[in-house]
Amino acid sequence: MLNLQDVTTHYGTSQALFGMSLSLEAGQVATLLGRNGMGKTTTINTIMGIVPASGGSIKFEGQELVGQASFKTANLGLGLVPEGRQIFPNLSLMENLIATASNHLGVADPWTVEKVFALFPELETRTSSMGNLLSGGEQQMLAIGRALMTNPKLLILDEATEGLAPLVRQKIWHALTEIAGQGMSILVVDKNLKDLLRIADRHFVIQRGQVVWSGDSTALESDATVRERYLGF
Ligand code: ATP
């Protein structure tokens, strides 16, 4: 579904990705793991076209994304839950949900606000609250709901549960497990390895803008050297 080959990305003269290669099959849940500053967010933003790739190839269902405007990439079915949630502060929860909703790909059974509320019942009682008055957990659920309302084929989450209370984190993981169970492909960055090991089919460990290890949860769990060397635990 998604295939990155030798992708390089620069911020001005400073290089952040040094030949990033990874692939994700349809229906898989994959993670990007690595210490701070190793290039996880840059990888996601390069896939989405928010930061331009300076070299290499990124194909989504065979279509080249490098050089394409990010709104076009989004319209191909890539839904982003960005780092920091980026909820529109001066729109209500309901407005946030529907402002960018679409069904570009003509999905037969598209996401609706009712489906989002079934996934996150907490949101239903807050529909008229402004984005900036929502709690961190509500904002994260809303950011996921907003992305789902674009009916993506691939959901990309950057720091899915950062800064959230354990109970709220569990709700997010529960929802992601449910969505994954429905066949959604997911690429996720998070620091909570325990939850990721449970939900993900494949992990990509990133070190200085390159994938240095990939494998499934069993392999990662049993490889203490990789975890200590690249992840710090
Ligand atoms: P974190 O977990 O801290 O978010 P990360 O793995 O997502 O880290 P990136 O944010 O992608 O890492 O950063 C990769 C490298 O690119 C770092 O060296 C960082 O300093 C640099 N970088 C990131 N954003 C910019 C920017 N806007 N301008 C210049 N350099 C940047």
mmCIF file of N, CA and C in Angstrom, residues 84-197:
data_model
loop_
_atom_site.group_PDB
_atom_site.id
_atom_site.type_symbol
_atom_site.label_atom_id
_atom_site.label_comp_id
_atom_site.label_asym_id
_atom_site.label_seq_id
_atom_site.Cartn_x
_atom_site.Cartn_y
_atom_site.Cartn_z
ATOM 1 N N GLY A 84 0.443 17.025 18.277
ATOM 2 C CA GLY A 84 -0.143 18.216 18.895
ATOM 3 C C GLY A 84 -1.608 18.412 18.546
ATOM 4 N N ARG A 85 -2.183 17.440 17.850
ATOM 5 C CA ARG A 85 -3.630 17.373 17.520
ATOM 6 C C ARG A 85 -4.124 18.421 16.537
ATOM 7 N N GLN A 86 -3.650 19.669 16.678
ATOM 8 C CA GLN A 86 -4.005 20.735 15.714
ATOM 9 C C GLN A 86 -5.513 20.875 15.511
ATOM 10 N N ILE A 87 -6.229 20.826 16.611
ATOM 11 C CA ILE A 87 -7.671 21.076 16.556
ATOM 12 C C ILE A 87 -7.898 22.558 16.246
ATOM 13 N N PHE A 88 -8.899 22.871 15.427
ATOM 14 C CA PHE A 88 -9.204 24.283 15.157
ATOM 15 C C PHE A 88 -9.785 24.871 16.445
ATOM 16 N N PRO A 89 -9.086 25.819 17.078
ATOM 17 C CA PRO A 89 -9.503 26.262 18.415
ATOM 18 C C PRO A 89 -10.821 27.027 18.418
ATOM 19 N N ASN A 90 -11.098 27.744 17.321
ATOM 20 C CA ASN A 90 -12.285 28.601 17.303
ATOM 21 C C ASN A 90 -13.457 27.973 16.566
ATOM 22 N N LEU A 91 -13.391 26.651 16.367
ATOM 23 C CA LEU A 91 -14.544 25.914 15.837
ATOM 24 C C LEU A 91 -15.038 24.980 16.941
ATOM 25 N N SER A 92 -16.334 24.697 16.924
ATOM 26 C CA SER A 92 -16.883 23.761 17.909
ATOM 27 C C SER A 92 -16.416 22.345 17.578
ATOM 28 N N LEU A 93 -16.649 21.449 18.526
ATOM 29 C CA LEU A 93 -16.265 20.053 18.283
ATOM 30 C C LEU A 93 -16.941 19.539 17.005
ATOM 31 N N MET A 94 -18.247 19.827 16.878
ATOM 32 C CA MET A 94 -18.971 19.350 15.692
ATOM 33 C C MET A 94 -18.408 19.966 14.415
ATOM 34 N N GLU A 95 -18.115 21.264 14.470
ATOM 35 C CA GLU A 95 -17.553 21.940 13.287
ATOM 36 C C GLU A 95 -16.186 21.362 12.918
ATOM 37 N N ASN A 96 -15.382 21.052 13.950
ATOM 38 C CA ASN A 96 -14.085 20.416 13.690
ATOM 39 C C ASN A 96 -14.268 19.092 12.954
ATOM 40 N N LEU A 97 -15.305 18.362 13.361
ATOM 41 C CA LEU A 97 -15.535 17.036 12.760
ATOM 42 C C LEU A 97 -15.959 17.125 11.305
ATOM 43 N N ILE A 98 -16.801 18.123 11.013
ATOM 44 C CA ILE A 98 -17.386 18.141 9.668
ATOM 45 C C ILE A 98 -16.683 19.094 8.685
ATOM 46 N N ALA A 99 -15.826 19.994 9.224
ATOM 47 C CA ALA A 99 -15.216 21.015 8.358
ATOM 48 C C ALA A 99 -14.417 20.394 7.210
ATOM 49 N N THR A 100 -13.728 19.305 7.498
ATOM 50 C CA THR A 100 -12.884 18.701 6.454
ATOM 51 C C THR A 100 -13.394 17.318 6.041
ATOM 52 N N ALA A 101 -14.614 16.987 6.470
ATOM 53 C CA ALA A 101 -15.168 15.664 6.148
ATOM 54 C C ALA A 101 -15.381 15.533 4.640
ATOM 55 N N SER A 102 -15.147 14.335 4.140
ATOM 56 C CA SER A 102 -15.336 14.114 2.699
ATOM 57 C C SER A 102 -15.356 12.620 2.431
ATOM 58 N N ASN A 103 -15.846 12.298 1.252
ATOM 59 C CA ASN A 103 -15.779 10.899 0.819
ATOM 60 C C ASN A 103 -15.308 10.885 -0.632
ATOM 61 N N HIS A 104 -14.083 11.403 -0.814
ATOM 62 C CA HIS A 104 -13.501 11.531 -2.158
ATOM 63 C C HIS A 104 -13.466 10.218 -2.908
ATOM 64 N N LEU A 105 -13.265 9.130 -2.162
ATOM 65 C CA LEU A 105 -13.052 7.842 -2.815
ATOM 66 C C LEU A 105 -14.363 7.069 -2.975
ATOM 67 N N GLY A 106 -15.458 7.680 -2.510
ATOM 68 C CA GLY A 106 -16.766 7.030 -2.676
ATOM 69 C C GLY A 106 -16.889 5.732 -1.893
ATOM 70 N N VAL A 107 -16.387 5.752 -0.653
ATOM 71 C CA VAL A 107 -16.503 4.572 0.208
ATOM 72 C C VAL A 107 -17.984 4.248 0.410
ATOM 73 N N ALA A 108 -18.326 2.968 0.318
ATOM 74 C CA ALA A 108 -19.736 2.563 0.358
ATOM 75 C C ALA A 108 -20.387 2.844 1.712
ATOM 76 N N ASP A 109 -19.633 2.642 2.784
ATOM 77 C CA ASP A 109 -20.207 2.814 4.117
ATOM 78 C C ASP A 109 -19.352 3.841 4.876
ATOM 79 N N PRO A 110 -19.488 5.132 4.503
ATOM 80 C CA PRO A 110 -18.546 6.133 5.020
ATOM 81 C C PRO A 110 -18.714 6.420 6.513
ATOM 82 N N TRP A 111 -17.668 7.013 7.081
ATOM 83 C CA TRP A 111 -17.727 7.451 8.465
ATOM 84 C C TRP A 111 -18.729 8.590 8.588
ATOM 85 N N THR A 112 -19.465 8.585 9.697
ATOM 86 C CA THR A 112 -20.423 9.653 10.000
ATOM 87 C C THR A 112 -20.127 10.137 11.412
ATOM 88 N N VAL A 113 -20.725 11.267 11.795
ATOM 89 C CA VAL A 113 -20.515 11.733 13.178
ATOM 90 C C VAL A 113 -21.053 10.691 14.165
ATOM 91 N N GLU A 114 -22.128 10.017 13.786
ATOM 92 C CA GLU A 114 -22.690 8.992 14.689
ATOM 93 C C GLU A 114 -21.684 7.863 14.920
ATOM 94 N N LYS A 115 -21.003 7.475 13.858
ATOM 95 C CA LYS A 115 -20.008 6.399 14.009
ATOM 96 C C LYS A 115 -18.835 6.857 14.880
ATOM 97 N N VAL A 116 -18.440 8.113 14.689
ATOM 98 C CA VAL A 116 -17.340 8.650 15.507
ATOM 99 C C VAL A 116 -17.774 8.676 16.978
ATOM 100 N N PHE A 117 -19.034 9.068 17.234
ATOM 101 C CA PHE A 117 -19.523 9.115 18.617
ATOM 102 C C PHE A 117 -19.663 7.706 19.202
ATOM 103 N N ALA A 118 -19.924 6.738 18.349
ATOM 104 C CA ALA A 118 -19.986 5.351 18.840
ATOM 105 C C ALA A 118 -18.586 4.888 19.257
ATOM 106 N N LEU A 119 -17.577 5.374 18.518
ATOM 107 C CA LEU A 119 -16.191 5.014 18.830
ATOM 108 C C LEU A 119 -15.701 5.763 20.075
ATOM 109 N N PHE A 120 -16.087 7.041 20.162
ATOM 110 C CA PHE A 120 -15.678 7.888 21.296
ATOM 111 C C PHE A 120 -16.931 8.537 21.908
ATOM 112 N N PRO A 121 -17.646 7.811 22.760
ATOM 113 C CA PRO A 121 -18.895 8.352 23.327
ATOM 114 C C PRO A 121 -18.675 9.670 24.082
ATOM 115 N N GLU A 122 -17.453 9.886 24.586
ATOM 116 C CA GLU A 122 -17.147 11.120 25.333
ATOM 117 C C GLU A 122 -17.419 12.367 24.498
ATOM 118 N N LEU A 123 -17.273 12.240 23.190
ATOM 119 C CA LEU A 123 -17.380 13.418 22.325
ATOM 120 C C LEU A 123 -18.823 13.889 22.154
ATOM 121 N N GLU A 124 -19.752 12.981 22.307
ATOM 122 C CA GLU A 124 -21.143 13.293 21.966
ATOM 123 C C GLU A 124 -21.740 14.379 22.862
ATOM 124 N N THR A 125 -21.274 14.442 24.111
ATOM 125 C CA THR A 125 -21.839 15.437 25.039
ATOM 126 C C THR A 125 -21.145 16.792 24.902
ATOM 127 N N ARG A 126 -20.161 16.885 24.032
ATOM 128 C CA ARG A 126 -19.357 18.117 23.943
ATOM 129 C C ARG A 126 -19.456 18.777 22.559
ATOM 130 N N THR A 127 -20.491 18.426 21.803
ATOM 131 C CA THR A 127 -20.543 18.848 20.388
ATOM 132 C C THR A 127 -20.448 20.357 20.172
ATOM 133 N N SER A 128 -20.995 21.155 21.117
ATOM 134 C CA SER A 128 -20.969 22.603 20.882
ATOM 135 C C SER A 128 -19.797 23.291 21.580
ATOM 136 N N SER A 129 -18.959 22.523 22.283
ATOM 137 C CA SER A 129 -17.789 23.134 22.948
ATOM 138 C C SER A 129 -16.748 23.527 21.912
ATOM 139 N N MET A 130 -16.135 24.689 22.139
ATOM 140 C CA MET A 130 -15.101 25.139 21.208
ATOM 141 C C MET A 130 -13.840 24.283 21.355
ATOM 142 N N GLY A 131 -13.126 24.152 20.263
ATOM 143 C CA GLY A 131 -11.945 23.289 20.245
ATOM 144 C C GLY A 131 -10.958 23.568 21.360
ATOM 145 N N ASN A 132 -10.757 24.872 21.653
ATOM 146 C CA ASN A 132 -9.742 25.221 22.662
ATOM 147 C C ASN A 132 -10.224 24.954 24.089
ATOM 148 N N LEU A 133 -11.503 24.620 24.259
ATOM 149 C CA LEU A 133 -12.006 24.339 25.604
ATOM 150 C C LEU A 133 -12.076 22.843 25.889
ATOM 151 N N LEU A 134 -11.667 22.042 24.927
ATOM 152 C CA LEU A 134 -11.694 20.584 25.123
ATOM 153 C C LEU A 134 -10.439 20.143 25.861
ATOM 154 N N SER A 135 -10.558 19.047 26.605
ATOM 155 C CA SER A 135 -9.384 18.502 27.288
ATOM 156 C C SER A 135 -8.434 17.885 26.259
ATOM 157 N N GLY A 136 -7.221 17.583 26.691
ATOM 158 C CA GLY A 136 -6.252 16.957 25.790
ATOM 159 C C GLY A 136 -6.774 15.646 25.218
ATOM 160 N N GLY A 137 -7.406 14.852 26.075
ATOM 161 C CA GLY A 137 -7.952 13.567 25.631
ATOM 162 C C GLY A 137 -9.072 13.751 24.623
ATOM 163 N N GLU A 138 -9.953 14.708 24.913
ATOM 164 C CA GLU A 138 -11.050 14.985 23.974
ATOM 165 C C GLU A 138 -10.499 15.484 22.646
ATOM 166 N N GLN A 139 -9.488 16.326 22.715
ATOM 167 C CA GLN A 139 -8.881 16.832 21.471
ATOM 168 C C GLN A 139 -8.253 15.692 20.661
ATOM 169 N N GLN A 140 -7.610 14.748 21.353
ATOM 170 C CA GLN A 140 -6.977 13.635 20.626
ATOM 171 C C GLN A 140 -8.053 12.761 19.968
ATOM 172 N N MET A 141 -9.123 12.490 20.718
ATOM 173 C CA MET A 141 -10.224 11.690 20.144
ATOM 174 C C MET A 141 -10.831 12.424 18.952
ATOM 175 N N LEU A 142 -10.982 13.749 19.112
ATOM 176 C CA LEU A 142 -11.544 14.557 18.026
ATOM 177 C C LEU A 142 -10.614 14.542 16.807
ATOM 178 N N ALA A 143 -9.312 14.623 17.049
ATOM 179 C CA ALA A 143 -8.358 14.612 15.932
ATOM 180 C C ALA A 143 -8.440 13.290 15.163
ATOM 181 N N ILE A 144 -8.645 12.197 15.911
ATOM 182 C CA ILE A 144 -8.797 10.892 15.244
ATOM 183 C C ILE A 144 -10.132 10.862 14.493
ATOM 184 N N GLY A 145 -11.191 11.324 15.153
ATOM 185 C CA GLY A 145 -12.513 11.359 14.504
ATOM 186 C C GLY A 145 -12.501 12.228 13.257
ATOM 187 N N ARG A 146 -11.833 13.373 13.348
ATOM 188 C CA ARG A 146 -11.750 14.290 12.194
ATOM 189 C C ARG A 146 -11.047 13.612 11.022
ATOM 190 N N ALA A 147 -9.967 12.886 11.323
ATOM 191 C CA ALA A 147 -9.255 12.176 10.246
ATOM 192 C C ALA A 147 -10.138 11.068 9.669
ATOM 193 N N LEU A 148 -10.857 10.365 10.534
ATOM 194 C CA LEU A 148 -11.723 9.276 10.037
ATOM 195 C C LEU A 148 -12.833 9.826 9.140
ATOM 196 N N MET A 149 -13.298 11.042 9.446
ATOM 197 C CA MET A 149 -14.371 11.654 8.652
ATOM 198 C C MET A 149 -13.934 11.987 7.224
ATOM 199 N N THR A 150 -12.625 11.882 6.952
ATOM 200 C CA THR A 150 -12.159 12.042 5.568
ATOM 201 C C THR A 150 -12.120 10.687 4.861
ATOM 202 N N ASN A 151 -12.569 9.651 5.568
ATOM 203 C CA ASN A 151 -12.633 8.288 5.017
ATOM 204 C C ASN A 151 -11.310 7.826 4.399
ATOM 205 N N PRO A 152 -10.266 7.843 5.228
ATOM 206 C CA PRO A 152 -8.954 7.444 4.703
ATOM 207 C C PRO A 152 -8.840 5.938 4.512
ATOM 208 N N LYS A 153 -7.901 5.560 3.655
ATOM 209 C CA LYS A 153 -7.532 4.143 3.537
ATOM 210 C C LYS A 153 -6.410 3.844 4.515
ATOM 211 N N LEU A 154 -5.591 4.877 4.747
ATOM 212 C CA LEU A 154 -4.464 4.751 5.675
ATOM 213 C C LEU A 154 -4.550 5.889 6.685
ATOM 214 N N LEU A 155 -4.591 5.509 7.957
ATOM 215 C CA LEU A 155 -4.644 6.495 9.034
ATOM 216 C C LEU A 155 -3.236 6.620 9.618
ATOM 217 N N ILE A 156 -2.731 7.858 9.664
ATOM 218 C CA ILE A 156 -1.376 8.088 10.172
ATOM 219 C C ILE A 156 -1.472 8.921 11.439
ATOM 220 N N LEU A 157 -0.913 8.393 12.517
ATOM 221 C CA LEU A 157 -1.000 9.100 13.805
ATOM 222 C C LEU A 157 0.393 9.425 14.325
ATOM 223 N N ASP A 158 0.626 10.716 14.581
ATOM 224 C CA ASP A 158 1.916 11.140 15.125
ATOM 225 C C ASP A 158 1.733 11.429 16.607
ATOM 226 N N GLU A 159 2.407 10.654 17.452
ATOM 227 C CA GLU A 159 2.276 10.768 18.912
ATOM 228 C C GLU A 159 0.808 10.629 19.318
ATOM 229 N N ALA A 160 0.304 9.427 19.129
ATOM 230 C CA ALA A 160 -1.129 9.159 19.303
ATOM 231 C C ALA A 160 -1.633 9.428 20.710
ATOM 232 N N THR A 161 -0.795 9.238 21.720
ATOM 233 C CA THR A 161 -1.303 9.365 23.096
ATOM 234 C C THR A 161 -0.424 10.268 23.966
ATOM 235 N N GLU A 162 0.358 11.115 23.328
ATOM 236 C CA GLU A 162 1.314 11.930 24.085
ATOM 237 C C GLU A 162 0.616 12.838 25.107
ATOM 238 N N GLY A 163 1.100 12.803 26.318
ATOM 239 C CA GLY A 163 0.607 13.704 27.358
ATOM 240 C C GLY A 163 -0.765 13.359 27.901
ATOM 241 N N LEU A 164 -1.276 12.189 27.588
ATOM 242 C CA LEU A 164 -2.627 11.846 28.050
ATOM 243 C C LEU A 164 -2.573 10.947 29.282
ATOM 244 N N ALA A 165 -3.621 11.050 30.098
ATOM 245 C CA ALA A 165 -3.720 10.214 31.298
ATOM 246 C C ALA A 165 -3.860 8.750 30.885
ATOM 247 N N PRO A 166 -3.380 7.819 31.731
ATOM 248 C CA PRO A 166 -3.414 6.394 31.372
ATOM 249 C C PRO A 166 -4.801 5.898 30.928
ATOM 250 N N LEU A 167 -5.838 6.352 31.610
ATOM 251 C CA LEU A 167 -7.192 5.888 31.267
ATOM 252 C C LEU A 167 -7.591 6.357 29.856
ATOM 253 N N VAL A 168 -7.247 7.589 29.542
ATOM 254 C CA VAL A 168 -7.572 8.137 28.215
ATOM 255 C C VAL A 168 -6.745 7.421 27.148
ATOM 256 N N ARG A 169 -5.470 7.169 27.482
ATOM 257 C CA ARG A 169 -4.607 6.423 26.551
ATOM 258 C C ARG A 169 -5.224 5.075 26.210
ATOM 259 N N GLN A 170 -5.745 4.405 27.239
ATOM 260 C CA GLN A 170 -6.347 3.091 27.000
ATOM 261 C C GLN A 170 -7.546 3.203 26.065
ATOM 262 N N LYS A 171 -8.316 4.288 26.231
ATOM 263 C CA LYS A 171 -9.479 4.494 25.346
ATOM 264 C C LYS A 171 -9.034 4.666 23.898
ATOM 265 N N ILE A 172 -7.940 5.417 23.723
ATOM 266 C CA ILE A 172 -7.422 5.642 22.364
ATOM 267 C C ILE A 172 -6.950 4.308 21.762
ATOM 268 N N TRP A 173 -6.193 3.532 22.549
ATOM 269 C CA TRP A 173 -5.697 2.254 22.032
ATOM 270 C C TRP A 173 -6.846 1.309 21.729
ATOM 271 N N HIS A 174 -7.860 1.347 22.582
ATOM 272 C CA HIS A 174 -9.027 0.493 22.364
ATOM 273 C C HIS A 174 -9.695 0.858 21.028
ATOM 274 N N ALA A 175 -9.843 2.170 20.806
ATOM 275 C CA ALA A 175 -10.473 2.628 19.557
ATOM 276 C C ALA A 175 -9.620 2.243 18.347
ATOM 277 N N LEU A 176 -8.311 2.403 18.467
ATOM 278 C CA LEU A 176 -7.444 2.061 17.334
ATOM 279 C C LEU A 176 -7.478 0.557 17.052
ATOM 280 N N THR A 177 -7.542 -0.230 18.113
ATOM 281 C CA THR A 177 -7.645 -1.676 17.927
ATOM 282 C C THR A 177 -8.940 -2.019 17.189
ATOM 283 N N GLU A 178 -10.002 -1.316 17.572
ATOM 284 C CA GLU A 178 -11.302 -1.555 16.922
ATOM 285 C C GLU A 178 -11.255 -1.168 15.434
ATOM 286 N N ILE A 179 -10.670 -0.017 15.154
ATOM 287 C CA ILE A 179 -10.576 0.436 13.752
ATOM 288 C C ILE A 179 -9.700 -0.530 12.944
ATOM 289 N N ALA A 180 -8.588 -0.941 13.563
ATOM 290 C CA ALA A 180 -7.687 -1.886 12.878
ATOM 291 C C ALA A 180 -8.420 -3.200 12.606
ATOM 292 N N GLY A 181 -9.254 -3.606 13.562
ATOM 293 C CA GLY A 181 -10.032 -4.840 13.410
ATOM 294 C C GLY A 181 -11.015 -4.757 12.246
ATOM 295 N N GLN A 182 -11.392 -3.525 11.914
ATOM 296 C CA GLN A 182 -12.301 -3.331 10.773
ATOM 297 C C GLN A 182 -11.526 -3.271 9.459
ATOM 298 N N GLY A 183 -10.203 -3.427 9.546
ATOM 299 C CA GLY A 183 -9.403 -3.505 8.311
ATOM 300 C C GLY A 183 -8.657 -2.243 7.945
ATOM 301 N N MET A 184 -8.735 -1.213 8.795
ATOM 302 C CA MET A 184 -8.034 0.036 8.483
ATOM 303 C C MET A 184 -6.522 -0.163 8.579
ATOM 304 N N SER A 185 -5.790 0.381 7.625
ATOM 305 C CA SER A 185 -4.331 0.376 7.685
ATOM 306 C C SER A 185 -3.904 1.560 8.542
ATOM 307 N N ILE A 186 -2.941 1.335 9.408
ATOM 308 C CA ILE A 186 -2.545 2.382 10.357
ATOM 309 C C ILE A 186 -1.023 2.458 10.444
ATOM 310 N N LEU A 187 -0.513 3.697 10.392
ATOM 311 C CA LEU A 187 0.904 3.948 10.650
ATOM 312 C C LEU A 187 0.956 4.863 11.865
ATOM 313 N N VAL A 188 1.639 4.416 12.909
ATOM 314 C CA VAL A 188 1.547 5.155 14.168
ATOM 315 C C VAL A 188 2.917 5.394 14.798
ATOM 316 N N VAL A 189 3.072 6.597 15.333
ATOM 317 C CA VAL A 189 4.240 6.938 16.141
ATOM 318 C C VAL A 189 3.747 7.113 17.563
ATOM 319 N N ASP A 190 4.388 6.475 18.498
ATOM 320 C CA ASP A 190 4.040 6.669 19.902
ATOM 321 C C ASP A 190 5.196 6.179 20.752
ATOM 322 N N LYS A 191 5.247 6.706 21.969
ATOM 323 C CA LYS A 191 6.350 6.289 22.849
ATOM 324 C C LYS A 191 5.956 5.095 23.706
ATOM 325 N N ASN A 192 4.672 4.758 23.693
ATOM 326 C CA ASN A 192 4.189 3.707 24.569
ATOM 327 C C ASN A 192 4.346 2.333 23.919
ATOM 328 N N LEU A 193 5.546 1.790 24.055
ATOM 329 C CA LEU A 193 5.880 0.555 23.342
ATOM 330 C C LEU A 193 4.969 -0.613 23.715
ATOM 331 N N LYS A 194 4.583 -0.666 24.995
ATOM 332 C CA LYS A 194 3.773 -1.800 25.448
ATOM 333 C C LYS A 194 2.465 -1.903 24.646
ATOM 334 N N ASP A 195 1.810 -0.773 24.482
ATOM 335 C CA ASP A 195 0.550 -0.771 23.730
ATOM 336 C C ASP A 195 0.798 -1.029 22.243
ATOM 337 N N LEU A 196 1.897 -0.482 21.731
ATOM 338 C CA LEU A 196 2.203 -0.679 20.313
ATOM 339 C C LEU A 196 2.507 -2.147 20.011
ATOM 340 N N LEU A 197 3.194 -2.803 20.943
ATOM 341 C CA LEU A 197 3.530 -4.218 20.722
ATOM 342 C C LEU A 197 2.265 -5.056 20.588
#
